[in-house]
JSON list of C-alpha atoms in Angstrom, two decimals:
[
{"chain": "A", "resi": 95, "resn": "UNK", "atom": "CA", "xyz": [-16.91, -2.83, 12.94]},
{"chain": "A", "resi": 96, "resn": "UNK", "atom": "CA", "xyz": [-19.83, -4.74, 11.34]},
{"chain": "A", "resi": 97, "resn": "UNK", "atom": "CA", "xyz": [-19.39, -5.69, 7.25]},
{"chain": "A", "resi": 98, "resn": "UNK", "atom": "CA", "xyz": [-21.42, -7.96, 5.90]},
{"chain": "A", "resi": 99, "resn": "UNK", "atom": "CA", "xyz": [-19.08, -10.87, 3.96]},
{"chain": "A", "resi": 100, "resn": "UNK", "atom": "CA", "xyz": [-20.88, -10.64, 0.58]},
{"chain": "A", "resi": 101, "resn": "UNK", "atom": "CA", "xyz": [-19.85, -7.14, -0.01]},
{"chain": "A", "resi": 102, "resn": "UNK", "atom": "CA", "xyz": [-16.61, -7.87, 1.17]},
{"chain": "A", "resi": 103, "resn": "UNK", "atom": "CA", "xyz": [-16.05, -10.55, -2.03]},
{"chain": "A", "resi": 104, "resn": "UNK", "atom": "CA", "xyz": [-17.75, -7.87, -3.90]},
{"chain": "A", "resi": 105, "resn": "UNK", "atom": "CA", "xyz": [-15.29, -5.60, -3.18]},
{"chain": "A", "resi": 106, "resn": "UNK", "atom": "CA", "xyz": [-12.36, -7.71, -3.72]},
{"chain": "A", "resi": 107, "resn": "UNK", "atom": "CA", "xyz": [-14.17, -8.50, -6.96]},
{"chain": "A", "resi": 108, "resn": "UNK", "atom": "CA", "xyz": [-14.33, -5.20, -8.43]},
{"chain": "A", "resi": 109, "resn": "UNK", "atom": "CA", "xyz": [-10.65, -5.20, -7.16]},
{"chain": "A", "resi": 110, "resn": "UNK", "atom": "CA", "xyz": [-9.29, -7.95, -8.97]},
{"chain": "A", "resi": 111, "resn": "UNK", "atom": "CA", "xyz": [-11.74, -7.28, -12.73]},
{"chain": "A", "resi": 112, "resn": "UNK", "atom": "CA", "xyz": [-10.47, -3.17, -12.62]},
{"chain": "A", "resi": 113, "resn": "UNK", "atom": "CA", "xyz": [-14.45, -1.55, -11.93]},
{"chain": "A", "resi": 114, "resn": "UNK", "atom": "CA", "xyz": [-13.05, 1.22, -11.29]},
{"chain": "A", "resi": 115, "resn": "UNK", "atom": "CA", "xyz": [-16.59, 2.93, -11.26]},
{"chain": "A", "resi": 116, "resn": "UNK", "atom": "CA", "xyz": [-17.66, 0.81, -8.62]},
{"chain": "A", "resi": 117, "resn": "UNK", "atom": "CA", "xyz": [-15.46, 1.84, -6.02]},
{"chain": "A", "resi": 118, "resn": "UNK", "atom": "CA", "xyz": [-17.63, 5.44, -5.02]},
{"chain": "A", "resi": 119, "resn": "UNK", "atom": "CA", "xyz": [-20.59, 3.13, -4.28]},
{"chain": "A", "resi": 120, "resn": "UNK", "atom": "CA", "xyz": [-18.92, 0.52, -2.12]},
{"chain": "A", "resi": 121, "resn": "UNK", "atom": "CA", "xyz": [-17.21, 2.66, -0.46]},
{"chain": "A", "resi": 122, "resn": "UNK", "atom": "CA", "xyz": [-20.14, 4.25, 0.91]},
{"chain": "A", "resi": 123, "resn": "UNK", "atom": "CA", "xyz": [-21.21, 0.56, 2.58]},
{"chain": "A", "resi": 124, "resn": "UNK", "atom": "CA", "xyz": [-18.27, 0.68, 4.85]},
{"chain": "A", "resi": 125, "resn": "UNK", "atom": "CA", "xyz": [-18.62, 1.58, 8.47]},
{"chain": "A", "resi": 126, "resn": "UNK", "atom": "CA", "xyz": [-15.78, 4.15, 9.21]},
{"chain": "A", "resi": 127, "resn": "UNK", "atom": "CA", "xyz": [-12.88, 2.45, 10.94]},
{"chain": "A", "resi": 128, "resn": "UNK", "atom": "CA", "xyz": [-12.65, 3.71, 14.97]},
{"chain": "A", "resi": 129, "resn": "UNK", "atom": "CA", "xyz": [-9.42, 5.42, 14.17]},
{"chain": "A", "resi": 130, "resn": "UNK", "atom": "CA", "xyz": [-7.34, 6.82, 10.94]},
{"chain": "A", "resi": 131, "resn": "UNK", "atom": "CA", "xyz": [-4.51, 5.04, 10.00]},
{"chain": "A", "resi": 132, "resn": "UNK", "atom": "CA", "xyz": [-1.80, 5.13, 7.28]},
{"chain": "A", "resi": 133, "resn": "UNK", "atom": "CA", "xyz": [-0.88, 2.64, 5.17]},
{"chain": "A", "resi": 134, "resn": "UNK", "atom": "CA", "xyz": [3.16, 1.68, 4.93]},
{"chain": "A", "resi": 135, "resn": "UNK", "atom": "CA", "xyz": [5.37, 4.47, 3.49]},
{"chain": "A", "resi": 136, "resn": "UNK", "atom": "CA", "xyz": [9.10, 5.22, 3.08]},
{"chain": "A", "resi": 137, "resn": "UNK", "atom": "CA", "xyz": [10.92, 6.22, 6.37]},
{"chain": "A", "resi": 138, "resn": "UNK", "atom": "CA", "xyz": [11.57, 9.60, 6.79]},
{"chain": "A", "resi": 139, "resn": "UNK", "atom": "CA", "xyz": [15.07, 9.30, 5.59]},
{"chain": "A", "resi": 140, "resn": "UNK", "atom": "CA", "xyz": [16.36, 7.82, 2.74]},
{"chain": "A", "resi": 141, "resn": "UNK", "atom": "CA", "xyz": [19.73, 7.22, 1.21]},
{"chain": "A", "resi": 142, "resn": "UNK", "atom": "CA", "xyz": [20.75, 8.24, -2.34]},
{"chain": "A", "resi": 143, "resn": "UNK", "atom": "CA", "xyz": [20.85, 5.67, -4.82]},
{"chain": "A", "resi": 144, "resn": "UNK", "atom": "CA", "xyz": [21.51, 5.16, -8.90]},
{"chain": "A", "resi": 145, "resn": "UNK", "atom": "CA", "xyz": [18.71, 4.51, -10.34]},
{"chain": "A", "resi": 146, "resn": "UNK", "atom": "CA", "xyz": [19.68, 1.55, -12.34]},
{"chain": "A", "resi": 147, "resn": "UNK", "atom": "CA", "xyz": [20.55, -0.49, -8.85]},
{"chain": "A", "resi": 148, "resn": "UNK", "atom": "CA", "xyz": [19.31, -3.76, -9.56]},
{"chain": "A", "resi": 149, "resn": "UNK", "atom": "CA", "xyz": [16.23, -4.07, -7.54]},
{"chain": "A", "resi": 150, "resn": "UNK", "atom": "CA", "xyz": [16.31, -8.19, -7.56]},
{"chain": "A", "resi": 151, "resn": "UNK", "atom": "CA", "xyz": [19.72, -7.84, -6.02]},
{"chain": "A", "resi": 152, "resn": "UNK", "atom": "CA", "xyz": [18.71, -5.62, -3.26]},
{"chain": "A", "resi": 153, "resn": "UNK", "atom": "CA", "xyz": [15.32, -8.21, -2.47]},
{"chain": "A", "resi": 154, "resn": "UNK", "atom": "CA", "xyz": [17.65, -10.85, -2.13]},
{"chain": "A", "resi": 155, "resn": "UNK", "atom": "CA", "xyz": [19.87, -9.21, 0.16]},
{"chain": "A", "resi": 156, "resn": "UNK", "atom": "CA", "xyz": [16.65, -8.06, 1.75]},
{"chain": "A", "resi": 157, "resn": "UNK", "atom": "CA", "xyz": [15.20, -11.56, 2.51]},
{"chain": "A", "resi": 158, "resn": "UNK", "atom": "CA", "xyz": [18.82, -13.28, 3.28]},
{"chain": "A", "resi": 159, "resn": "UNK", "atom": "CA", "xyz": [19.70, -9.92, 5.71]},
{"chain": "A", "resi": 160, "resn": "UNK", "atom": "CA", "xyz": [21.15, -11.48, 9.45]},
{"chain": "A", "resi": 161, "resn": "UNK", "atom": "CA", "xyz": [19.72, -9.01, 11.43]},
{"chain": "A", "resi": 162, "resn": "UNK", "atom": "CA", "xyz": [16.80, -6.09, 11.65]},
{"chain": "A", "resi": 163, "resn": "UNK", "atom": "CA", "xyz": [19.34, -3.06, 11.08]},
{"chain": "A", "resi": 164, "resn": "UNK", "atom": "CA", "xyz": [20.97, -4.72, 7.97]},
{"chain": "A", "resi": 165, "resn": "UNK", "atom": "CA", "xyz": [17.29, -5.66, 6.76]},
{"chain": "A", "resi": 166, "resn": "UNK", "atom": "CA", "xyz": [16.34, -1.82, 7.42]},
{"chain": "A", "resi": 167, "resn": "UNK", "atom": "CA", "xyz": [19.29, -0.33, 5.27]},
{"chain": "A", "resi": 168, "resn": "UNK", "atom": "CA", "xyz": [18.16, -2.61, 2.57]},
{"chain": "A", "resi": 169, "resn": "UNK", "atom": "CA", "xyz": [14.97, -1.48, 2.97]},
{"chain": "A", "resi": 170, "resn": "UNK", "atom": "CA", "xyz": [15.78, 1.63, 2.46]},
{"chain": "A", "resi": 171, "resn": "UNK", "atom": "CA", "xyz": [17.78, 1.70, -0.42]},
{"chain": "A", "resi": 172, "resn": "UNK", "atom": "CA", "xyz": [14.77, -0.19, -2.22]},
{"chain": "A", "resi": 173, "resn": "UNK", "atom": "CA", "xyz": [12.46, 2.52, -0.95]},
{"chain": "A", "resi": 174, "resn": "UNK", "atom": "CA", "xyz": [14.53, 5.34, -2.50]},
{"chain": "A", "resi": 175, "resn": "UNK", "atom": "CA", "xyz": [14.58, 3.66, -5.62]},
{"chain": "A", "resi": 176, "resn": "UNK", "atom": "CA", "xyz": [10.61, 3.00, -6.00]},
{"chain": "A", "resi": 177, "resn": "UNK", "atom": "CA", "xyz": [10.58, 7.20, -4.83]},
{"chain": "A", "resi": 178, "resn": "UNK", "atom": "CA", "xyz": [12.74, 8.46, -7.79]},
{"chain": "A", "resi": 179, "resn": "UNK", "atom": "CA", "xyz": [10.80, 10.74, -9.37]},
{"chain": "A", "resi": 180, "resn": "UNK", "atom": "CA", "xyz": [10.63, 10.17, -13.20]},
{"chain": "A", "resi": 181, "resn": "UNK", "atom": "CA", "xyz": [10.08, 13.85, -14.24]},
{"chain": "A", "resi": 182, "resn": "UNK", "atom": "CA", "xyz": [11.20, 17.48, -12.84]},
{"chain": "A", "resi": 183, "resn": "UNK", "atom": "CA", "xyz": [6.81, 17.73, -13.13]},
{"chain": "A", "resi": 184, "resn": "UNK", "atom": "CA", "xyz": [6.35, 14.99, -11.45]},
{"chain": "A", "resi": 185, "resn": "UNK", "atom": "CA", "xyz": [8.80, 15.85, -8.94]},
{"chain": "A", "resi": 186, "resn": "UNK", "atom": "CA", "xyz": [7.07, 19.08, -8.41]},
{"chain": "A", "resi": 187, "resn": "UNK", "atom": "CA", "xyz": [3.48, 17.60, -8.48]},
{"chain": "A", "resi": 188, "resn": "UNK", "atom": "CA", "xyz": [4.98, 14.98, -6.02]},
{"chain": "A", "resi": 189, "resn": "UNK", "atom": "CA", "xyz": [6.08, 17.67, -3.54]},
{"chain": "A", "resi": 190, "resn": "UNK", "atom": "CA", "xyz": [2.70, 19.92, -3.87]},
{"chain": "A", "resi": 191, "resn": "UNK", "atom": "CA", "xyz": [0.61, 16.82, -2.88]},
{"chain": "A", "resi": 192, "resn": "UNK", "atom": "CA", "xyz": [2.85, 16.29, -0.08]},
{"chain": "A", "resi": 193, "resn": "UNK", "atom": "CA", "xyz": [2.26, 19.90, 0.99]},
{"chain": "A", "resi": 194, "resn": "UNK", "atom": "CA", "xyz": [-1.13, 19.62, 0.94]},
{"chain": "A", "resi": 195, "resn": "UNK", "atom": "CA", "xyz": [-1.69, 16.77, 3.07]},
{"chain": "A", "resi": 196, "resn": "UNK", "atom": "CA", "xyz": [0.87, 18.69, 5.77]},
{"chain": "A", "resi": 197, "resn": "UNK", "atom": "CA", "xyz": [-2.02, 20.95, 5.45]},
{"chain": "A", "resi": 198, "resn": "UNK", "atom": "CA", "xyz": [-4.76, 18.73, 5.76]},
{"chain": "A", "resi": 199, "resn": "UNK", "atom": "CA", "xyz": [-6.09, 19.68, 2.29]},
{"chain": "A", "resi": 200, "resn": "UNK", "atom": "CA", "xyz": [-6.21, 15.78, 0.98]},
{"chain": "A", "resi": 201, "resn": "UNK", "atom": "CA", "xyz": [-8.51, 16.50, -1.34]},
{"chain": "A", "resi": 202, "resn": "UNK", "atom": "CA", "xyz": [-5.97, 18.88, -3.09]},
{"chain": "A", "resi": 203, "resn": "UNK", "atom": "CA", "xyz": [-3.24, 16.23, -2.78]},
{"chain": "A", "resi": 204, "resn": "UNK", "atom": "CA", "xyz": [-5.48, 13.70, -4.57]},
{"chain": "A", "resi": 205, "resn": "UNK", "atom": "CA", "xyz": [-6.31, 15.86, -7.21]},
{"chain": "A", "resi": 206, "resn": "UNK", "atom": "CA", "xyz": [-2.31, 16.97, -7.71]},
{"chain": "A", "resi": 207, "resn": "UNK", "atom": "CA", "xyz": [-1.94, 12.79, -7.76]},
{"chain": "A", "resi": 208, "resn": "UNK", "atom": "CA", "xyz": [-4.55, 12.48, -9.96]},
{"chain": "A", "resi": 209, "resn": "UNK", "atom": "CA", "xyz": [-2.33, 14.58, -12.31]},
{"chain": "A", "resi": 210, "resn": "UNK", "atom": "CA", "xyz": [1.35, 12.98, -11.50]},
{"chain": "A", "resi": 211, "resn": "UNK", "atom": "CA", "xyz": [-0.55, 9.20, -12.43]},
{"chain": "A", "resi": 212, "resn": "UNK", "atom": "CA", "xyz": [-1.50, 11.21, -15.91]},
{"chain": "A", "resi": 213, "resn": "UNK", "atom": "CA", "xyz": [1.48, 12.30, -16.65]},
{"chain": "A", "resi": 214, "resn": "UNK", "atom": "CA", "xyz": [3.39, 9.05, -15.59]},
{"chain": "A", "resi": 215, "resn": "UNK", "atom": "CA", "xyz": [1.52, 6.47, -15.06]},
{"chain": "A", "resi": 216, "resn": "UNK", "atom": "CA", "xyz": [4.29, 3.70, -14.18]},
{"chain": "A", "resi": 217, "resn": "UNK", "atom": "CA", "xyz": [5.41, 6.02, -11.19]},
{"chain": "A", "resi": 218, "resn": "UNK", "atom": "CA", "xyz": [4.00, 3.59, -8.86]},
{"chain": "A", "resi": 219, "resn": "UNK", "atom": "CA", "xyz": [4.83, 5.98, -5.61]},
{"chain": "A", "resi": 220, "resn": "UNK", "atom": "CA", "xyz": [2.17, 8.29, -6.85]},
{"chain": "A", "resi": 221, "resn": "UNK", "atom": "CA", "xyz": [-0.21, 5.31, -6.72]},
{"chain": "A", "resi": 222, "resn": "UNK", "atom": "CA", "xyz": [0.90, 4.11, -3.42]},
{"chain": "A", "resi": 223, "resn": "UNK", "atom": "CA", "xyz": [0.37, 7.37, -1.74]},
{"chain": "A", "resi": 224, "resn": "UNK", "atom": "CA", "xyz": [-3.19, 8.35, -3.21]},
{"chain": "A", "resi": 225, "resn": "UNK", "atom": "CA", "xyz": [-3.94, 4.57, -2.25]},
{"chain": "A", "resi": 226, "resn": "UNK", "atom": "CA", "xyz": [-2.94, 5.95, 1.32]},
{"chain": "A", "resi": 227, "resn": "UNK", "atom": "CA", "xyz": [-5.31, 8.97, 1.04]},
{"chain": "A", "resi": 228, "resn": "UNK", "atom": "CA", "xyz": [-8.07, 7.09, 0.18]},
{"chain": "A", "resi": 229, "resn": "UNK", "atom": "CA", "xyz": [-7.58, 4.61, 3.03]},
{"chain": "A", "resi": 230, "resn": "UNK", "atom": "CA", "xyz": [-7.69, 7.89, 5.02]},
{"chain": "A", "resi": 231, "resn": "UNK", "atom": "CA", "xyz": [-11.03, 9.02, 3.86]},
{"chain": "A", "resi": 232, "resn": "UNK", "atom": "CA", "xyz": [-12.35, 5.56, 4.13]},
{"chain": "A", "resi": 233, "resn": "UNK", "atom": "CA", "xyz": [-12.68, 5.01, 0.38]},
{"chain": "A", "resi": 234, "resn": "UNK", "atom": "CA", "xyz": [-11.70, 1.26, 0.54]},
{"chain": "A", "resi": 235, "resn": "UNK", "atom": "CA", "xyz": [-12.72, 1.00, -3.09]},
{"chain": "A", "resi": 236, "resn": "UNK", "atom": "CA", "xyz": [-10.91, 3.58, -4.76]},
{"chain": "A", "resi": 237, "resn": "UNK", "atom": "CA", "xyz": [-7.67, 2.49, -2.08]},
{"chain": "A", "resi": 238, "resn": "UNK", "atom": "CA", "xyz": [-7.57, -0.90, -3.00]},
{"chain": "A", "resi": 239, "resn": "UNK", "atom": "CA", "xyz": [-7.40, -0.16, -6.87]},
{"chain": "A", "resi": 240, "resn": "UNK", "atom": "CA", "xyz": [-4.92, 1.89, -6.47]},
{"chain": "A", "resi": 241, "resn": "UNK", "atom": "CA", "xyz": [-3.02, -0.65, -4.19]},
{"chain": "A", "resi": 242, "resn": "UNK", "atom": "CA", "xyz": [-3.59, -2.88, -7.03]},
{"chain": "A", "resi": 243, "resn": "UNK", "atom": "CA", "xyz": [-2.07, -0.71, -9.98]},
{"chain": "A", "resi": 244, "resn": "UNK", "atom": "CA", "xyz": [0.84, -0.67, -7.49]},
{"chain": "A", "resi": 245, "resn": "UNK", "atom": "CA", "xyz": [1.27, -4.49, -7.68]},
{"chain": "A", "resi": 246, "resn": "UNK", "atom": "CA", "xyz": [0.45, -4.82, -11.12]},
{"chain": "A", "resi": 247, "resn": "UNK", "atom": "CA", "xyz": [4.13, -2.67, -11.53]},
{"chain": "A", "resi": 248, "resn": "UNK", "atom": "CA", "xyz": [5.83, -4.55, -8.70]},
{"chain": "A", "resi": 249, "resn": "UNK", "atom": "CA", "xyz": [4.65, -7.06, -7.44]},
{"chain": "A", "resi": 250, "resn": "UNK", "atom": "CA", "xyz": [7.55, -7.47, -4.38]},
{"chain": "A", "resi": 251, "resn": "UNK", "atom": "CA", "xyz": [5.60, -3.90, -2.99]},
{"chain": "A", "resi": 252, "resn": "UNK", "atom": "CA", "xyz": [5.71, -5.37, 0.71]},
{"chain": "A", "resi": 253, "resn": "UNK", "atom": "CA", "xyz": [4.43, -1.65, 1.55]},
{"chain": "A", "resi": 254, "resn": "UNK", "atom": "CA", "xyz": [1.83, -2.20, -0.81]},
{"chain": "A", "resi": 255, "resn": "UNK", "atom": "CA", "xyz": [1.34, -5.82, 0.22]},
{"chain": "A", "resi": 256, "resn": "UNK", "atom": "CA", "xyz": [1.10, -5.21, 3.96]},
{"chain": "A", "resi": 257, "resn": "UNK", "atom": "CA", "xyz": [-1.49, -1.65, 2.66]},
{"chain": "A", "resi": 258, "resn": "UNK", "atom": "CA", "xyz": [-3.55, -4.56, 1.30]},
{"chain": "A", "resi": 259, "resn": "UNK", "atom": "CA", "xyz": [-3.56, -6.72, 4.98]},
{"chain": "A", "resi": 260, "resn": "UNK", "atom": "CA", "xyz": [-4.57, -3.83, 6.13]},
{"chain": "A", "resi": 261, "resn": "UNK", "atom": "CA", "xyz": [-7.73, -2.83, 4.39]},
{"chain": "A", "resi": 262, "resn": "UNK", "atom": "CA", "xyz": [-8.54, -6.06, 3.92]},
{"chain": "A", "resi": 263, "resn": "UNK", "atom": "CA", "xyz": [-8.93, -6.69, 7.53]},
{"chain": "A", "resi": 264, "resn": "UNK", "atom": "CA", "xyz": [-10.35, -3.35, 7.95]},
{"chain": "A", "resi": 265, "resn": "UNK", "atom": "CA", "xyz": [-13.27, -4.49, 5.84]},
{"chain": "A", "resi": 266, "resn": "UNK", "atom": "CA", "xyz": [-13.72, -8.02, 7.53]},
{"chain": "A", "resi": 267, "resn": "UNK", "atom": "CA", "xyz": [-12.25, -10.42, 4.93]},
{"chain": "A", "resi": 268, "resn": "UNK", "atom": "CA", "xyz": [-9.36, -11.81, 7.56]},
{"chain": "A", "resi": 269, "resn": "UNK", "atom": "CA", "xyz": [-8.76, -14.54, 5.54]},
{"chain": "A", "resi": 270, "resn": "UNK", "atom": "CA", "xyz": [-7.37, -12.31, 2.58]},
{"chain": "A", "resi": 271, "resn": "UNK", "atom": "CA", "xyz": [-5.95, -10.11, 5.15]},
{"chain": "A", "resi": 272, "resn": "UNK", "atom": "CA", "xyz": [-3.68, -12.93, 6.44]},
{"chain": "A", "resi": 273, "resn": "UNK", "atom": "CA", "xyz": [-2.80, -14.18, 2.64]},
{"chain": "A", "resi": 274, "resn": "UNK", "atom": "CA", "xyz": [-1.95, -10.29, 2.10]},
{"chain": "A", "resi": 275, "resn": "UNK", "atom": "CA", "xyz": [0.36, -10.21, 5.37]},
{"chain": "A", "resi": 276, "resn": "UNK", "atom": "CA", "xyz": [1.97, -13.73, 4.27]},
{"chain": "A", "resi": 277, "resn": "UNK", "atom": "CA", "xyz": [2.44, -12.39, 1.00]},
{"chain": "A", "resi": 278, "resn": "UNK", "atom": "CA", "xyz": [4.26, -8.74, 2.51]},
{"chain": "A", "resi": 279, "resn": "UNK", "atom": "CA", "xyz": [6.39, -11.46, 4.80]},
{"chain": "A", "resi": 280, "resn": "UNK", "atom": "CA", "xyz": [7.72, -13.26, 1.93]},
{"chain": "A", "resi": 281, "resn": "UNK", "atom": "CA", "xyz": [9.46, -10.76, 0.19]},
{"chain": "A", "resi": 282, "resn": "UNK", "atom": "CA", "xyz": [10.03, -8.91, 3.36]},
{"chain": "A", "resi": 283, "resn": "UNK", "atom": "CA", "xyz": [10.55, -11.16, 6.32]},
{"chain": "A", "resi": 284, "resn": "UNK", "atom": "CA", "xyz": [11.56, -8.16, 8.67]},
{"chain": "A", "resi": 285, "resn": "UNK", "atom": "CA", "xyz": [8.36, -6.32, 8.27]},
{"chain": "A", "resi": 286, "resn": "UNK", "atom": "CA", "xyz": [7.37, -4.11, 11.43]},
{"chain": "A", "resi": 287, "resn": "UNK", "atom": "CA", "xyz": [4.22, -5.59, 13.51]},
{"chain": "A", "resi": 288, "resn": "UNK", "atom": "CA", "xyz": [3.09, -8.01, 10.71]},
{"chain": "A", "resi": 289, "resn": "UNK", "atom": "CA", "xyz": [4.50, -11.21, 11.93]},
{"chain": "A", "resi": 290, "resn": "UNK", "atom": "CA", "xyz": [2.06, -10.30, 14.80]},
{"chain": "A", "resi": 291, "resn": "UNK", "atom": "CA", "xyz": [-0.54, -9.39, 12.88]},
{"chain": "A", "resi": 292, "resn": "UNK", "atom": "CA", "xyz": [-0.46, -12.60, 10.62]},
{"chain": "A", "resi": 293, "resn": "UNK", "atom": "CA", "xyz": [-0.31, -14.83, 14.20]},
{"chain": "A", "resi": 294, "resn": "UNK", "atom": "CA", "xyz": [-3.29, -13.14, 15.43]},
{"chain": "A", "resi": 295, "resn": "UNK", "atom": "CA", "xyz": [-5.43, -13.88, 12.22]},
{"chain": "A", "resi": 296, "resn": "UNK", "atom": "CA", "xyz": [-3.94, -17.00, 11.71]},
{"chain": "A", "resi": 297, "resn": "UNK", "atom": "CA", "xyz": [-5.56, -18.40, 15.19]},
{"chain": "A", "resi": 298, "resn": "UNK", "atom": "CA", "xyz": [-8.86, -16.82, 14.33]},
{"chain": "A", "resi": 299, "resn": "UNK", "atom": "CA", "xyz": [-9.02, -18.10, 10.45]},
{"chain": "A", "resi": 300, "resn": "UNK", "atom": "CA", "xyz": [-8.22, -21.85, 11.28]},
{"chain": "A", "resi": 301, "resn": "UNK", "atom": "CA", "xyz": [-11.34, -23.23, 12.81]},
{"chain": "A", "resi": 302, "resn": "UNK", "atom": "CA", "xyz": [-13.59, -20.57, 10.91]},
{"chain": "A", "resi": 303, "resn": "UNK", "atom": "CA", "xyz": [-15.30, -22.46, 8.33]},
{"chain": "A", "resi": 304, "resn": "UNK", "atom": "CA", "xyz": [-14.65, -20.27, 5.60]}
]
């Protein structure tokens, strides 16, 4: 896919200082991507957990787990944590949106996000996932502020870390790609397909006078 650098560090500029209103226009500079992909969500199934589960506790255990199936039950429980709806609305608004999207209506599901972040806007799933359907309409702008609202909440998001790798290297900045996938790794070290990922841009950004 051909992106010129410059706009790249514009983008991640208007990323970084909130321009929101920028994102519409530089979106429209990207080449689509050769295939849709979706950035990292929960698994499918989820334990039940108390909401007041100490998050730091569970990162630890994440990052000191022996082995890939102790690492994904970890995982697991943090990811039903972050999904706890904080509202019976939200809740509701959550599961239209999801609807929606089974029914290929995304711009419906944005809108019904639009109105969850509203109503609550520290629920940082409902920022995740409309971060996910702009990635799927190619709106890189609009995506990677929402990725960024979800790290200005939590900072450990590896599923917002490794979203971040992700359009990051989509756009052509590998080098903030790789820091975005080292970043996912550390709090995270048994992230699917990363480790790869951050080997692969590793070789090409050493030797690239960047």
């Amino acid at each position: 896919m051909a992106v010129r650098f410059p706009f790249a560090r514009t983008l991640c500029l208007a990323l970084v200082l909130g321009t929101a209103g920028l994102a519409p226009a530089l979106a429209q500079q990207v080449d689509p991507p050769a295939k849709q992909k979706k950035l990292p969500e929960a698994p499918a199934k989820l334990p039940k957990v108390d909401r007041s589960k100490n998050l730091d506790f569970l990162f630890g255990a994440l990052k000191a787990a022996p082995d890939e199936v102790s690492a994904k039950h970890v995982e697991a429980r943090i990811w039903a944590i972050w999904l706890q709806t904080p509202s019976d609305t939200a809740a509701l608004l959550m599961s239209r949106a999801k609807t929606a999207v089974d029914a290929k209506k995304i711009d419906v599901a944005i809108k019904l996000l639009d109105s969850v972040i509203k109503l609550r806007p520290d629920y940082i799933e409902a920022w995740n996932r409309r971060a996910t359907l702009y990635y799927m309409q190619n709106d890189y702008g609009r995506a990677l502020a929402d990725v960024q609202q979800v790290l200005i909440r939590e900072p450990r998001h590896f599923g917002a870390l490794a979203g971040l790798g992700m359009i990051m290297q989509e756009i052509g900045d590998e080098k903030r790609a790789l820091d975005a996938y080292r970043r996912a790794l550390a709090v995270n070290p048994h992230l699917e397909k990363i480790p790869d990922q951050v080997k692969a841009l590793t070789e090409k950004v050493e030797g690239r006078d960047i």
